Tab-separated table of C-alpha atoms and ligand atoms in Angstrom:
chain	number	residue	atom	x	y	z
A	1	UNK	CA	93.489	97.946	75.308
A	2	UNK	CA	92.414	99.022	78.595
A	3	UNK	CA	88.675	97.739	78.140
A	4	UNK	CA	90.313	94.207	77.183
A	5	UNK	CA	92.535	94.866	80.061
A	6	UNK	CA	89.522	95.620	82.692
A	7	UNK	CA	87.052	93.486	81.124
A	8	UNK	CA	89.654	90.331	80.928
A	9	UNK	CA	90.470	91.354	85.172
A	10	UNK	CA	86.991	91.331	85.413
A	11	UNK	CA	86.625	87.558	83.931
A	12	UNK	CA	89.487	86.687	85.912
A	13	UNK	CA	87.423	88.468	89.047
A	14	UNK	CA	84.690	86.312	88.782
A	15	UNK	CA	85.853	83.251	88.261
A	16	UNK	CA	85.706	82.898	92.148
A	17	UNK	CA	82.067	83.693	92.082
A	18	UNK	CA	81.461	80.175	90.011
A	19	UNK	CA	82.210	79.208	93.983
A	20	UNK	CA	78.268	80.121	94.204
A	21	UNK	CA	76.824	77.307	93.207
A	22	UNK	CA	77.643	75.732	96.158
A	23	UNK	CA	75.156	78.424	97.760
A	24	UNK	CA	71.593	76.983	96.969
A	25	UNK	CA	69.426	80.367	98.219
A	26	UNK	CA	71.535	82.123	95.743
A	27	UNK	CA	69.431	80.795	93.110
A	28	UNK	CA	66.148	82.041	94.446
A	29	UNK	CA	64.445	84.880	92.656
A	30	UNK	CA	62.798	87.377	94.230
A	31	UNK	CA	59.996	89.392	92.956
A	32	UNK	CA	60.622	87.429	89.872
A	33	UNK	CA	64.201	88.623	89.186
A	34	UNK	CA	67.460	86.755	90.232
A	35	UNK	CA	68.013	87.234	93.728
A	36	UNK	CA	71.344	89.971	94.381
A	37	UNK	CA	72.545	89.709	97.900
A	38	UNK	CA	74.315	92.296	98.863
A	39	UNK	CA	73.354	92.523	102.536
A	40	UNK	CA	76.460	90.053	103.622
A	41	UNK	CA	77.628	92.397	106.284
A	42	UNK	CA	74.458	91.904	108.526
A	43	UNK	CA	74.083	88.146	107.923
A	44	UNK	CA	76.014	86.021	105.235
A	45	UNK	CA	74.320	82.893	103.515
A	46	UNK	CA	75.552	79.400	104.151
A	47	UNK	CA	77.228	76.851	101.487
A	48	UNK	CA	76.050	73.407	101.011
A	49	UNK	CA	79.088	71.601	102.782
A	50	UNK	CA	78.141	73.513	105.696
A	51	UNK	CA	74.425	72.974	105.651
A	52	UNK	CA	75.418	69.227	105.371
A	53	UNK	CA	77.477	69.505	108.427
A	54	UNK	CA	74.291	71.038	110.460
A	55	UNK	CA	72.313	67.908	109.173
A	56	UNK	CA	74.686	65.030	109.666
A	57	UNK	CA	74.933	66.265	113.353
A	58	UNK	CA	71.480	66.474	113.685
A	59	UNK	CA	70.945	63.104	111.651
A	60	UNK	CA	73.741	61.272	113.372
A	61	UNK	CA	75.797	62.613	116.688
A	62	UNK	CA	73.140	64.459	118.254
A	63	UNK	CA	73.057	63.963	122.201
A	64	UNK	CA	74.104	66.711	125.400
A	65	UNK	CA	78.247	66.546	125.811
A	66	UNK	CA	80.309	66.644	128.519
A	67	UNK	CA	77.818	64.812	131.145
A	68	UNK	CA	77.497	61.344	129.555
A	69	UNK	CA	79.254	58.031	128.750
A	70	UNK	CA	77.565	56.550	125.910
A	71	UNK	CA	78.236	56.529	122.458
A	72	UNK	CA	76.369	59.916	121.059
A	73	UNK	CA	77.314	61.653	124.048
A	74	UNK	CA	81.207	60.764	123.944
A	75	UNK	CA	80.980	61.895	119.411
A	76	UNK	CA	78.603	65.223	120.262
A	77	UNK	CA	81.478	66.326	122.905
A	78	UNK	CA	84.629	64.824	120.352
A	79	UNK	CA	83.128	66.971	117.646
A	80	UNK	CA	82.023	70.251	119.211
A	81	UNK	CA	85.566	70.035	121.462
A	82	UNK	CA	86.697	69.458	117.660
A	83	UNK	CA	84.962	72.572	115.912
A	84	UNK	CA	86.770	74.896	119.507
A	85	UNK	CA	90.235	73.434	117.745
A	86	UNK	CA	89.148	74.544	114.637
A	87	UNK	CA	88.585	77.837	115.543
A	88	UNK	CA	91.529	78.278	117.651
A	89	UNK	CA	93.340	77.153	114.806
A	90	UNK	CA	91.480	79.302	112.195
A	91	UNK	CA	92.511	82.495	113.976
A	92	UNK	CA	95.566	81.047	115.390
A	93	UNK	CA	94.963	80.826	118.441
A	94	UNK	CA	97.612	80.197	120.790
A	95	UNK	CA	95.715	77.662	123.025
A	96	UNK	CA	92.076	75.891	122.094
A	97	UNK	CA	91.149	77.133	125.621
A	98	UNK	CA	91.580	80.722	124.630
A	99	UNK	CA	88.559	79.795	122.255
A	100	UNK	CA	84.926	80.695	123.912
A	101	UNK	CA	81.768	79.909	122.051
A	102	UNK	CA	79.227	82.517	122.675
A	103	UNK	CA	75.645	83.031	120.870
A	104	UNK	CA	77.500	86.104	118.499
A	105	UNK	CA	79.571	88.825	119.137
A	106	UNK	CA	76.846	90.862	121.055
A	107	UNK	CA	77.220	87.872	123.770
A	108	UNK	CA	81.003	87.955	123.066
A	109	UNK	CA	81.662	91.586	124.221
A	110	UNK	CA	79.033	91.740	126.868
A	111	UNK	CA	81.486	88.453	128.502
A	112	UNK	CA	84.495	90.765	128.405
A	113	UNK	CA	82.257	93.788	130.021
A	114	UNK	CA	81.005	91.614	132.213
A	115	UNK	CA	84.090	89.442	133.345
A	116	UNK	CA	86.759	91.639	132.693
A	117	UNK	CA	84.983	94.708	132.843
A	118	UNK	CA	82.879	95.088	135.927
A	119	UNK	CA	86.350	93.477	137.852
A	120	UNK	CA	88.846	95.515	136.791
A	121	UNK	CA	87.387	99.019	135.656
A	122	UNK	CA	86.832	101.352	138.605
A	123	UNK	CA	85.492	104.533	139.332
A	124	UNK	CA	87.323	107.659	137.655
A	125	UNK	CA	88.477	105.134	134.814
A	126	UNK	CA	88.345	105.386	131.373
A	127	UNK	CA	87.231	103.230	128.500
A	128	UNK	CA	88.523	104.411	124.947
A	129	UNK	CA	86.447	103.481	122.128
A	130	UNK	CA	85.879	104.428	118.617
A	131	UNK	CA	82.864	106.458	116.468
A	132	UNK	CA	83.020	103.665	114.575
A	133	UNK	CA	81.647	101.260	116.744
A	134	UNK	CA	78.721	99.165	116.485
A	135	UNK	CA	75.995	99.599	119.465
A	136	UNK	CA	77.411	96.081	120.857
A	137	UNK	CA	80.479	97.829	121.216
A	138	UNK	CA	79.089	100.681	123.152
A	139	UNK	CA	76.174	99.885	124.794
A	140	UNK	CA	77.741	97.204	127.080
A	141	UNK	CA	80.376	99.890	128.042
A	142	UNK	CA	78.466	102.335	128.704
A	143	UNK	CA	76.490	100.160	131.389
A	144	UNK	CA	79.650	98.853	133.000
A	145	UNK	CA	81.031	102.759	133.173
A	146	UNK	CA	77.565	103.561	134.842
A	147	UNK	CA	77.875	101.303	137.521
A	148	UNK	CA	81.481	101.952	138.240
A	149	UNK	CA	81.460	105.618	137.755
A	150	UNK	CA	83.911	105.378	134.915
A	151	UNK	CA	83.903	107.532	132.009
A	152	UNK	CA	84.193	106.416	128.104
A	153	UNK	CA	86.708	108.323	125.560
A	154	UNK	CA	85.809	108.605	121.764
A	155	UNK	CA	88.273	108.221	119.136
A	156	UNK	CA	87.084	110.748	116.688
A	157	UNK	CA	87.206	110.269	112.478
A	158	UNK	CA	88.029	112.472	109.711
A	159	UNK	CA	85.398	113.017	106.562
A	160	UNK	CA	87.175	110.042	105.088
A	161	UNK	CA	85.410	107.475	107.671
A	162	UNK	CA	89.309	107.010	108.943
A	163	UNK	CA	89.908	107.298	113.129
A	164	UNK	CA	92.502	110.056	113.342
A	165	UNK	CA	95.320	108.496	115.059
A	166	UNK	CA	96.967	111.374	116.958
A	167	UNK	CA	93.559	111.653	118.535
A	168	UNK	CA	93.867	107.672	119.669
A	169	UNK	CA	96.995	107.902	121.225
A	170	UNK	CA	95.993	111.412	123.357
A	171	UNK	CA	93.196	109.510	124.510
A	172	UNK	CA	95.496	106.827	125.923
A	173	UNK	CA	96.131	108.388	129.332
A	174	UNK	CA	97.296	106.733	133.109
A	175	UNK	CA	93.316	105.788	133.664
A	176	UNK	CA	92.891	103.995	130.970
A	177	UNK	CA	91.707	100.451	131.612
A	178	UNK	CA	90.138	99.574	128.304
A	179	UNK	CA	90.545	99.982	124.166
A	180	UNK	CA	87.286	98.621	122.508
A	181	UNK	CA	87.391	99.154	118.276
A	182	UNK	CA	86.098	97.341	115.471
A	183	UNK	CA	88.309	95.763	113.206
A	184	UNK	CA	86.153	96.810	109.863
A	185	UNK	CA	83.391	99.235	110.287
A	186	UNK	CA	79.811	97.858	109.404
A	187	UNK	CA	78.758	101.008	108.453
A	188	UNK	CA	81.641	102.795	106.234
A	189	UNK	CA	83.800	99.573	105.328
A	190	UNK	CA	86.960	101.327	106.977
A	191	UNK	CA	89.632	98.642	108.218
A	192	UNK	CA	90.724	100.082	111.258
A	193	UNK	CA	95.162	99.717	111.932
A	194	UNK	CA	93.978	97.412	114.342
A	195	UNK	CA	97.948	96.384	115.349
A	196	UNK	CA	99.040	100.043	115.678
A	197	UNK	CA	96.724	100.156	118.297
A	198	UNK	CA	97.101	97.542	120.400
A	199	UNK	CA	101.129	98.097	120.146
A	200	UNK	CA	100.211	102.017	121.321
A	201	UNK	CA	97.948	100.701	123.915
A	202	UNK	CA	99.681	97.878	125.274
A	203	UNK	CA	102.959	100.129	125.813
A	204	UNK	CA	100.836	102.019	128.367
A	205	UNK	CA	99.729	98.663	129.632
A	206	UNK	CA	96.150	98.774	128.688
A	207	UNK	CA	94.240	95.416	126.795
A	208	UNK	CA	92.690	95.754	123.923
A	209	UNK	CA	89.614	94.059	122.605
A	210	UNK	CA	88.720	94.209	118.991
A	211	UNK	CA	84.831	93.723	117.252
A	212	UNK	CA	86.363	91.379	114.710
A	213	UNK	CA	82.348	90.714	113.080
A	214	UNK	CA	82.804	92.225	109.862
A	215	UNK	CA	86.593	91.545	109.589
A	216	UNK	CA	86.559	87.773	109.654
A	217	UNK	CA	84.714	86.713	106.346
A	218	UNK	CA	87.172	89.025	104.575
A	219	UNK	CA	90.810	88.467	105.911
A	220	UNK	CA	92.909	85.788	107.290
A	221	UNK	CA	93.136	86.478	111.157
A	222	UNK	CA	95.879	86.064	113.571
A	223	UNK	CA	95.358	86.737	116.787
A	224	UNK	CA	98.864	86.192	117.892
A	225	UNK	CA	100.356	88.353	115.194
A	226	UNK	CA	97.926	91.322	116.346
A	227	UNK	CA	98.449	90.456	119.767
A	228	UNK	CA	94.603	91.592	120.744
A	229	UNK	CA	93.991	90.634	124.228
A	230	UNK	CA	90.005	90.031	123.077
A	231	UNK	CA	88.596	89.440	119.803
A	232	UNK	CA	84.995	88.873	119.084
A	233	UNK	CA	83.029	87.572	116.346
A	234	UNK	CA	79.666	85.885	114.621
A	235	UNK	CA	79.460	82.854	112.836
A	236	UNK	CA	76.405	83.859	110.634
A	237	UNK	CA	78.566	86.324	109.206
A	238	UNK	CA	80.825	84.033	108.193
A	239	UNK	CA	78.569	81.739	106.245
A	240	UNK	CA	77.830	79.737	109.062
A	241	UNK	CA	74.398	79.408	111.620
A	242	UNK	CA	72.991	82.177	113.699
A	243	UNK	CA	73.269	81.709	117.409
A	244	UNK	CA	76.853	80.932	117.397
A	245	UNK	CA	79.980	83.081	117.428
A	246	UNK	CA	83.435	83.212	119.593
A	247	UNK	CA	85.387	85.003	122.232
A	248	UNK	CA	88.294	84.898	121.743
A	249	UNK	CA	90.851	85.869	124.859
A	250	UNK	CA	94.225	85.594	125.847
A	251	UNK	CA	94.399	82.705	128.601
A	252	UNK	CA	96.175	85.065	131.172
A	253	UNK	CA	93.192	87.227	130.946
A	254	UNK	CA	90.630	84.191	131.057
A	255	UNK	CA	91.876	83.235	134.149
A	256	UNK	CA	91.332	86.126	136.192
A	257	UNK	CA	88.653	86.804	134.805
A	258	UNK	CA	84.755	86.599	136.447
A	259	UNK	CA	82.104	84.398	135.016
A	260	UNK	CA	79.241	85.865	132.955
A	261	UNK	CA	76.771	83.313	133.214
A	262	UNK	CA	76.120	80.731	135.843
A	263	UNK	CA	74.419	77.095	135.730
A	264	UNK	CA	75.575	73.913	134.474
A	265	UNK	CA	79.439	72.737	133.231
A	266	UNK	CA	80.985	76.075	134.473
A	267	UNK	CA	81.629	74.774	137.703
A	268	UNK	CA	84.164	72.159	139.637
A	269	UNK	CA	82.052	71.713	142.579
A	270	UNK	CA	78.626	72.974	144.032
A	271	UNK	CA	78.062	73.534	147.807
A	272	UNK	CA	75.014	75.950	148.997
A	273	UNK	CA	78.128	77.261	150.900
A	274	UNK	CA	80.646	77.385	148.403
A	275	UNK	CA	81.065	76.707	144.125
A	276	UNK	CA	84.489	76.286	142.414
A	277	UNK	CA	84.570	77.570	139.279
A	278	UNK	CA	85.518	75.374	135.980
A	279	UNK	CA	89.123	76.336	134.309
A	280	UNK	CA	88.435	78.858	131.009
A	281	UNK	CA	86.878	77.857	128.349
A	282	UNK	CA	84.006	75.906	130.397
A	283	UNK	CA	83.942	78.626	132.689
A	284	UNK	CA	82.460	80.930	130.457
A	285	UNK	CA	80.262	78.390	128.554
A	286	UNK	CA	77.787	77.849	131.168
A	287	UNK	CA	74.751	75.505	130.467
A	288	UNK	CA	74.060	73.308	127.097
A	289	UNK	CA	75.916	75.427	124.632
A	290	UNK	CA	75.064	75.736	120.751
A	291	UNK	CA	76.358	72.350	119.970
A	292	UNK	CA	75.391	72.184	116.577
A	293	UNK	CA	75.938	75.667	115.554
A	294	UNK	CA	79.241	75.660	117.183
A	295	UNK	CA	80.274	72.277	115.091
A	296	UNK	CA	78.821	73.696	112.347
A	297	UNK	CA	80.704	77.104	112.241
A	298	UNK	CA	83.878	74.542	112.542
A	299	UNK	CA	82.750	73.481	108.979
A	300	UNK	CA	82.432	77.133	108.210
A	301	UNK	CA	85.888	77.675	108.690
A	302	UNK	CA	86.943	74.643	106.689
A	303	UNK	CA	84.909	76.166	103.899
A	304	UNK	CA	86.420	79.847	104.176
A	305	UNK	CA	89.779	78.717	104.464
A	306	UNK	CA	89.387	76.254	101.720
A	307	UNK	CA	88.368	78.972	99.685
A	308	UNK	CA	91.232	80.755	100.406
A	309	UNK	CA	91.522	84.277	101.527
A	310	UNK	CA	94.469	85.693	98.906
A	311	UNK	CA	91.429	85.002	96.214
A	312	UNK	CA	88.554	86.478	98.665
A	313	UNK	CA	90.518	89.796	99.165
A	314	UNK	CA	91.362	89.881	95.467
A	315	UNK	CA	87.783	89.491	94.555
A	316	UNK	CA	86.533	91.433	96.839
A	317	UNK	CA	88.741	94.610	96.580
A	318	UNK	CA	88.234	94.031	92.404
A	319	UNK	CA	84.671	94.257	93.357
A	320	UNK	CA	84.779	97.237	95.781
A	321	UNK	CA	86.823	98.914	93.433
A	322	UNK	CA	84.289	98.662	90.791
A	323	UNK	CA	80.951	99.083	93.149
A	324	UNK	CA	82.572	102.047	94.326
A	325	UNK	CA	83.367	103.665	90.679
A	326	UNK	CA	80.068	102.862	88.766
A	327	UNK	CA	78.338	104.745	92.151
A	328	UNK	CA	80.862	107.619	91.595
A	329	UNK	CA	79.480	108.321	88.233
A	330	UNK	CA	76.098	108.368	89.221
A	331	UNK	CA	74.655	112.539	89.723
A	332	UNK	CA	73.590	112.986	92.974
A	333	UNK	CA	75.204	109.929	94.688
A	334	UNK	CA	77.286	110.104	97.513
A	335	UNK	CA	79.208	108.065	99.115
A	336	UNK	CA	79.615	107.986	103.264
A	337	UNK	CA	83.208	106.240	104.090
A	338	UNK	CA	85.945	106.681	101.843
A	339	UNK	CA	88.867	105.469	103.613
A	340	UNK	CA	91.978	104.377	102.036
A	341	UNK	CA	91.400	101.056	103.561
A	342	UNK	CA	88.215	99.617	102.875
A	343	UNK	CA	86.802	96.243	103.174
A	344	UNK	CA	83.484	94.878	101.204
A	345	UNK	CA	80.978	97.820	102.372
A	346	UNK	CA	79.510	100.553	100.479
A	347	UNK	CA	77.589	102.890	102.006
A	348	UNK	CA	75.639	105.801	100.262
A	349	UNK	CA	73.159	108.241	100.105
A	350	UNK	CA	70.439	109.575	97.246
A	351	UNK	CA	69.780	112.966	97.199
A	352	UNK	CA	66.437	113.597	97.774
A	353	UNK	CA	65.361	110.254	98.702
A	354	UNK	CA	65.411	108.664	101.939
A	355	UNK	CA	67.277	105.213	101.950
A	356	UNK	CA	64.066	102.993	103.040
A	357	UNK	CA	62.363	104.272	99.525
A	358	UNK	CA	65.700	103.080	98.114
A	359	UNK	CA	65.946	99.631	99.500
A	360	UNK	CA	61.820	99.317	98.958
A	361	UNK	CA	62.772	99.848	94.993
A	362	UNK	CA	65.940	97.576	94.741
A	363	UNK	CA	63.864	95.183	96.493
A	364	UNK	CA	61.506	95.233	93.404
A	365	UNK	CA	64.299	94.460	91.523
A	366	UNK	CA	65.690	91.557	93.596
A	367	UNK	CA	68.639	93.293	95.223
A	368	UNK	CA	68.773	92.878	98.913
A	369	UNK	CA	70.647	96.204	100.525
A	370	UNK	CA	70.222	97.239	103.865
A	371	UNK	CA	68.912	100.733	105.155
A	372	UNK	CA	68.959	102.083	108.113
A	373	UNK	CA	71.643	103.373	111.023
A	374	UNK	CA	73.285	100.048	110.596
A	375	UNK	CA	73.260	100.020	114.774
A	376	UNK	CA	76.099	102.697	114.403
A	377	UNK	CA	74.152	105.568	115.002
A	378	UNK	CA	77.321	107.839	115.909
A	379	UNK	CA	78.632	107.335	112.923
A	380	UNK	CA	75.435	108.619	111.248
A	381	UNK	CA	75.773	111.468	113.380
A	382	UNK	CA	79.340	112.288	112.801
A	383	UNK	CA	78.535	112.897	108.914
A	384	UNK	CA	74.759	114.490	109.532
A	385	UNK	CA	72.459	111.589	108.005
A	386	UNK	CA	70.122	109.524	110.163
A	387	UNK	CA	70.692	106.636	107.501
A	388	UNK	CA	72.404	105.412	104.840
A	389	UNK	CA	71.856	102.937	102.397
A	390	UNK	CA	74.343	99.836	102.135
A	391	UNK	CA	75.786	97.670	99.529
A	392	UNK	CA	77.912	95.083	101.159
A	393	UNK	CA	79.623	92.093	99.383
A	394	UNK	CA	81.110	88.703	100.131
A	395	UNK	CA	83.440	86.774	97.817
A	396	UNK	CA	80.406	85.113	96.034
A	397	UNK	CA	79.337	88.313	94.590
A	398	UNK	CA	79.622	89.388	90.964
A	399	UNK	CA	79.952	92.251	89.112
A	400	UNK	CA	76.874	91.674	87.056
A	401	UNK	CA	75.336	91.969	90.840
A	402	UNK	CA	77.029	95.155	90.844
A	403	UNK	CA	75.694	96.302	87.629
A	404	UNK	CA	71.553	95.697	88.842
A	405	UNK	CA	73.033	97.361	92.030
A	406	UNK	CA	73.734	100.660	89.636
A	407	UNK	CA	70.884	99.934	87.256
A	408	UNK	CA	67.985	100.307	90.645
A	409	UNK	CA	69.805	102.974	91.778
A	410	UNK	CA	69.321	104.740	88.293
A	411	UNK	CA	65.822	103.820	88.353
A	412	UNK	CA	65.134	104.964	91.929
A	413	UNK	CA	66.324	108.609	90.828
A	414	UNK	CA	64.060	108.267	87.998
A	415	UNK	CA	61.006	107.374	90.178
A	416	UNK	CA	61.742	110.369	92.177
A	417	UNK	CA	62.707	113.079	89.593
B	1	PMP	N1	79.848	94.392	115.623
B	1	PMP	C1	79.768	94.678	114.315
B	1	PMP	C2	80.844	95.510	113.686
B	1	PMP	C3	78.682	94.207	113.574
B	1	PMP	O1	78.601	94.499	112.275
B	1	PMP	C4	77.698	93.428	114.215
B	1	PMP	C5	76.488	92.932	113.461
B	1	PMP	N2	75.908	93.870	112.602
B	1	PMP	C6	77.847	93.153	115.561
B	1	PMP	C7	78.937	93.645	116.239
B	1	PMP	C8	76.851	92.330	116.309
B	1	PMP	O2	76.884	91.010	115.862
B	1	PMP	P1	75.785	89.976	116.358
B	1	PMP	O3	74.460	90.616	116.075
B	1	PMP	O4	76.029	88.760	115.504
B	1	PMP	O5	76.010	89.731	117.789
């Protein structure tokens, strides 16, 4: 009864994951097996509608926008103006102008270091962030605190992979002037309480800007229901191109807010005396932006949300759930991040055999993992590894994926017994 049960749930499971013919490179093999992809959290793969986007733009409404009257000029601007109001809409956005397309999320949080950062952090401040983060969540911090004399606070986490709350809301003291986390860890899969946060942080008045990248493919975002003063993320991790990604910011903090690039379409007016700056979001999108890739990810979006993201969780979770047992009953196997609240990662370690050797073998196989410090190297410290190796999953994946996943894991430990 219960194997009719779980293998019916299963059926039910993938039924979703017929979506994958619309992924062409899904039906490459590698190393003559069927390619498994399970490297989604460091770069996602792109469906057809949305390669077909990118070409009909190239094919037919290429031209620069926003400096032009004729015909391609006056469609390139209506669409990529077009793909911001998809976006803004897609994360519900208050305002379209609250929308900021950067080149990723990297480019996104270096903005808010940048503009809101080096203006209103000072020296003797303090900058709370997470052990979770991602180096594009530290590294842009820890430059700003250098050159203001400011100091950055660490949220700690428990063995679980889970921040330790209590912990947070000590951290949250009068100097204060910035809460950086990530929304989903790319290294552990932990979902962060994101909205406890920002309520604890904004009742000592202090913004909040969340590393949405690995949260976005995998749940419906609202930014006015969190209430996050920043949120950053990638298109190419949400099935879209490389090069693009947004900012997302609340307009009251766009418009105090400094400039992180100068040039072209940021400005009102150019003297050698005197420039005017552009109103938010052109003042942050300085130069010919992404046009493509930024009307593309609009067609990302369509896709994702088309999809729906009650199925995607229920897939995905199914999918975890099972990933996460079949490792469990592997000897020797253990898995880094066990957080109640996980999303699509799995993260683990071989005893005895250092992740490269075990991504070299699954490679054989066809299965794509990544190794490595995942760019979160204090998480790796916090639990003693230099690496781990990583499983991560988006709604296209099966659990027959998950089954050569366990089989090259099996045969790794016998290549090294
Ligand atoms: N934050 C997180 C949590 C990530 O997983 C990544 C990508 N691995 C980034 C930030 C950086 O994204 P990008 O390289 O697209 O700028």
């Amino acid at each position: 009864m219960n194997a009719l049960h779980s293998s019916l749930k299963r059926a039910q499971s993938d039924g979703l994951a017929r979506i994958r013919d619309d992924f062409p490179i899904l039906k490459l093999r590698v190393n003559g097996r069927p390619l498994v992809f399970l490297d989604n959290a460091a770069s996602s793969q792109m469906p057809q509608p949305v390669i077909d986007r990118w070409v009909r733009y190239q094919t037919s409404q290429h031209a620069n926008i926003h400096r032009a009257v004729h015909h391609l000029s006056e469609v390139a601007t209506a669409e990529y103006e077009g793909a911001r109001k998809k976006l803004a809409a897609f994360i519900n956005a208050r305002e379209e102008r609250e929308v900021i397309f950067t080149s990723g999320t990297t480019d996104a949080i270096n903005l808010v270091a940048h503009g809101y950062g080096r203006r209103f952090i000072g020296a003797g401040d303090e900058i709370v962030l997470t052990t979770l983060e991602h180096h594009s969540n530290i590294v842009p911090w820890q430059m700003v605190a250098e050159e203001k004399g400011a100091t950055i606070r660490v949220v700690p986490v428990n063995d679980r992979g889970e921040l330790i709350f209590e912990e947070y809301l000590r951290l949250l003291g009068p100097r204060t002037k910035l809460v950086g986390v990530g929304h989903v860890s790319n290294a552990l899969g932990t979902v962060n309480p994101v909205r406890e946060m920002i309520q604890a942080a904004h009742e000592k008045g202090v913004p909040v800007l969340v590393d949405g990248a690995q949260a976005v493919p995998h749940m419906k975002l609202d930014v006015q229901a969190l209430d996050c003063d920043f949120y950053a993320f990638s298109g190419h991790k949400m099935f879209g191109p490389t090069g693009i990604g947004v900012l997302y910011g609340k307009a009251e903090w766009l418009e105090k807010m400094q400039p992180y690039k100068g040039g072209g379409d940021m400005i009102l007016s150019v003297t050698f005396e005197k420039t005017t700056y552009n109103v938010p979001p052109h003042k942050f999108e300085a130069g010919t932006p992404p046009i493509a890739a930024a009307i593309t990810l609009g067609a990302a979006a369509d896709y994702l949300a088309g999809v729906g993201f009650d199925l995607i969780h229920a897939h995905e979770t199914d999918l975890l759930d099972y990933a996460t047992d079949q490792v469990n009953r592997l000897p020797d196997v253990r898995i880094i991040g066990t957080a109640e609240k996980k999303a699509a990662v799995l993260s683990f370690v071989v005893d005895g055999v250092h992740p490269h050797d075990v991504g070299t073998l699954l490679n054989e196989e066809g299965v794509a993992i990544r190794t490595g410090h995942h760019c979160a190297q204090p998480v790796m410290q916090r639990f003693g590894i230099p690496a781990t190796s990583r499983a991560s999953f988006a709604f296209y994946n099966t659990h027959a994926e998950v089954d050569a996943l366990v089989a090259g894991i099996k045969r790794v430990q016998k290549v090294f017994r």
